[in-house]
Amino acid sequence: MSSSTGNTRADACEFTENLQILRHIDFFAGLPLDALKVIAYLFTRETFAAGDRLFQQNSNDGQAFYIFSGTARLFREEEQGEIVVRDFGPGDFLGGLALCADVPRLFSLKAVTEIDCMILTREKFSKVMEQFPQLLPAVLKAVVVAVRTWEERLFLGETPVSDVCVPTLGVSML
């Protein structure tokens, strides 16, 4: 078997695995199969060493990440130092909103351990949206459901919330 045949098989396996993962990510799960296949093809895989930054606060990288292995820490840099928000690990998807809009990041994400992940850029996602304009309602619905679910968890006490956060609840009422 030639090495190019081996790469083709590896690419096919990676594509199939990407497609299966996308079907389980809420942000993509409501999209039709033909669009998911294109998106699965466009994701790239990358490894980050411990200490590497996947994205930087105030940057506008427009990338979304799905973590296969490793731990990443979300934090905000303030004058008094880093404020840790939370850790992400295998099976977590983050950055979907970065695919939808050209806005700077509120936080930074750093690899705590070596991380294997797949990445989709806003540029590639935008091309899919141009090819399949009928996807917009499904993507918008996924975002709305995610915001509502997040706020519901805060309100019901499933997620710890500080006294500072309580007066700001109501984001889902936008």
Short mmCIF file of N, CA and C in Angstrom, two decimals, residues 76-83:
data_model
loop_
_atom_site.label_atom_id
_atom_site.label_comp_id
_atom_site.label_asym_id
_atom_site.label_seq_id
_atom_site.Cartn_x
_atom_site.Cartn_y
_atom_site.Cartn_z
N ARG A 76 -9.48 35.31 32.56
CA ARG A 76 -9.47 36.71 32.15
C ARG A 76 -8.29 37.39 32.84
N GLU A 77 -7.57 38.16 32.06
CA GLU A 77 -6.42 38.89 32.60
C GLU A 77 -6.87 40.27 33.06
N GLU A 78 -6.67 40.52 34.34
CA GLU A 78 -6.99 41.82 34.93
C GLU A 78 -5.73 42.40 35.56
N GLU A 79 -5.79 43.63 36.00
CA GLU A 79 -4.61 44.27 36.60
C GLU A 79 -4.09 43.49 37.80
N GLN A 80 -5.02 42.88 38.56
CA GLN A 80 -4.61 42.15 39.75
C GLN A 80 -4.15 40.72 39.44
N GLY A 81 -4.22 40.31 38.18
CA GLY A 81 -3.77 38.97 37.79
C GLY A 81 -4.84 38.23 37.01
N GLU A 82 -4.62 36.92 36.87
CA GLU A 82 -5.55 36.09 36.11
C GLU A 82 -6.74 35.69 36.98
N ILE A 83 -7.94 35.80 36.44
CA ILE A 83 -9.15 35.32 37.09
C ILE A 83 -9.59 34.08 36.32
#
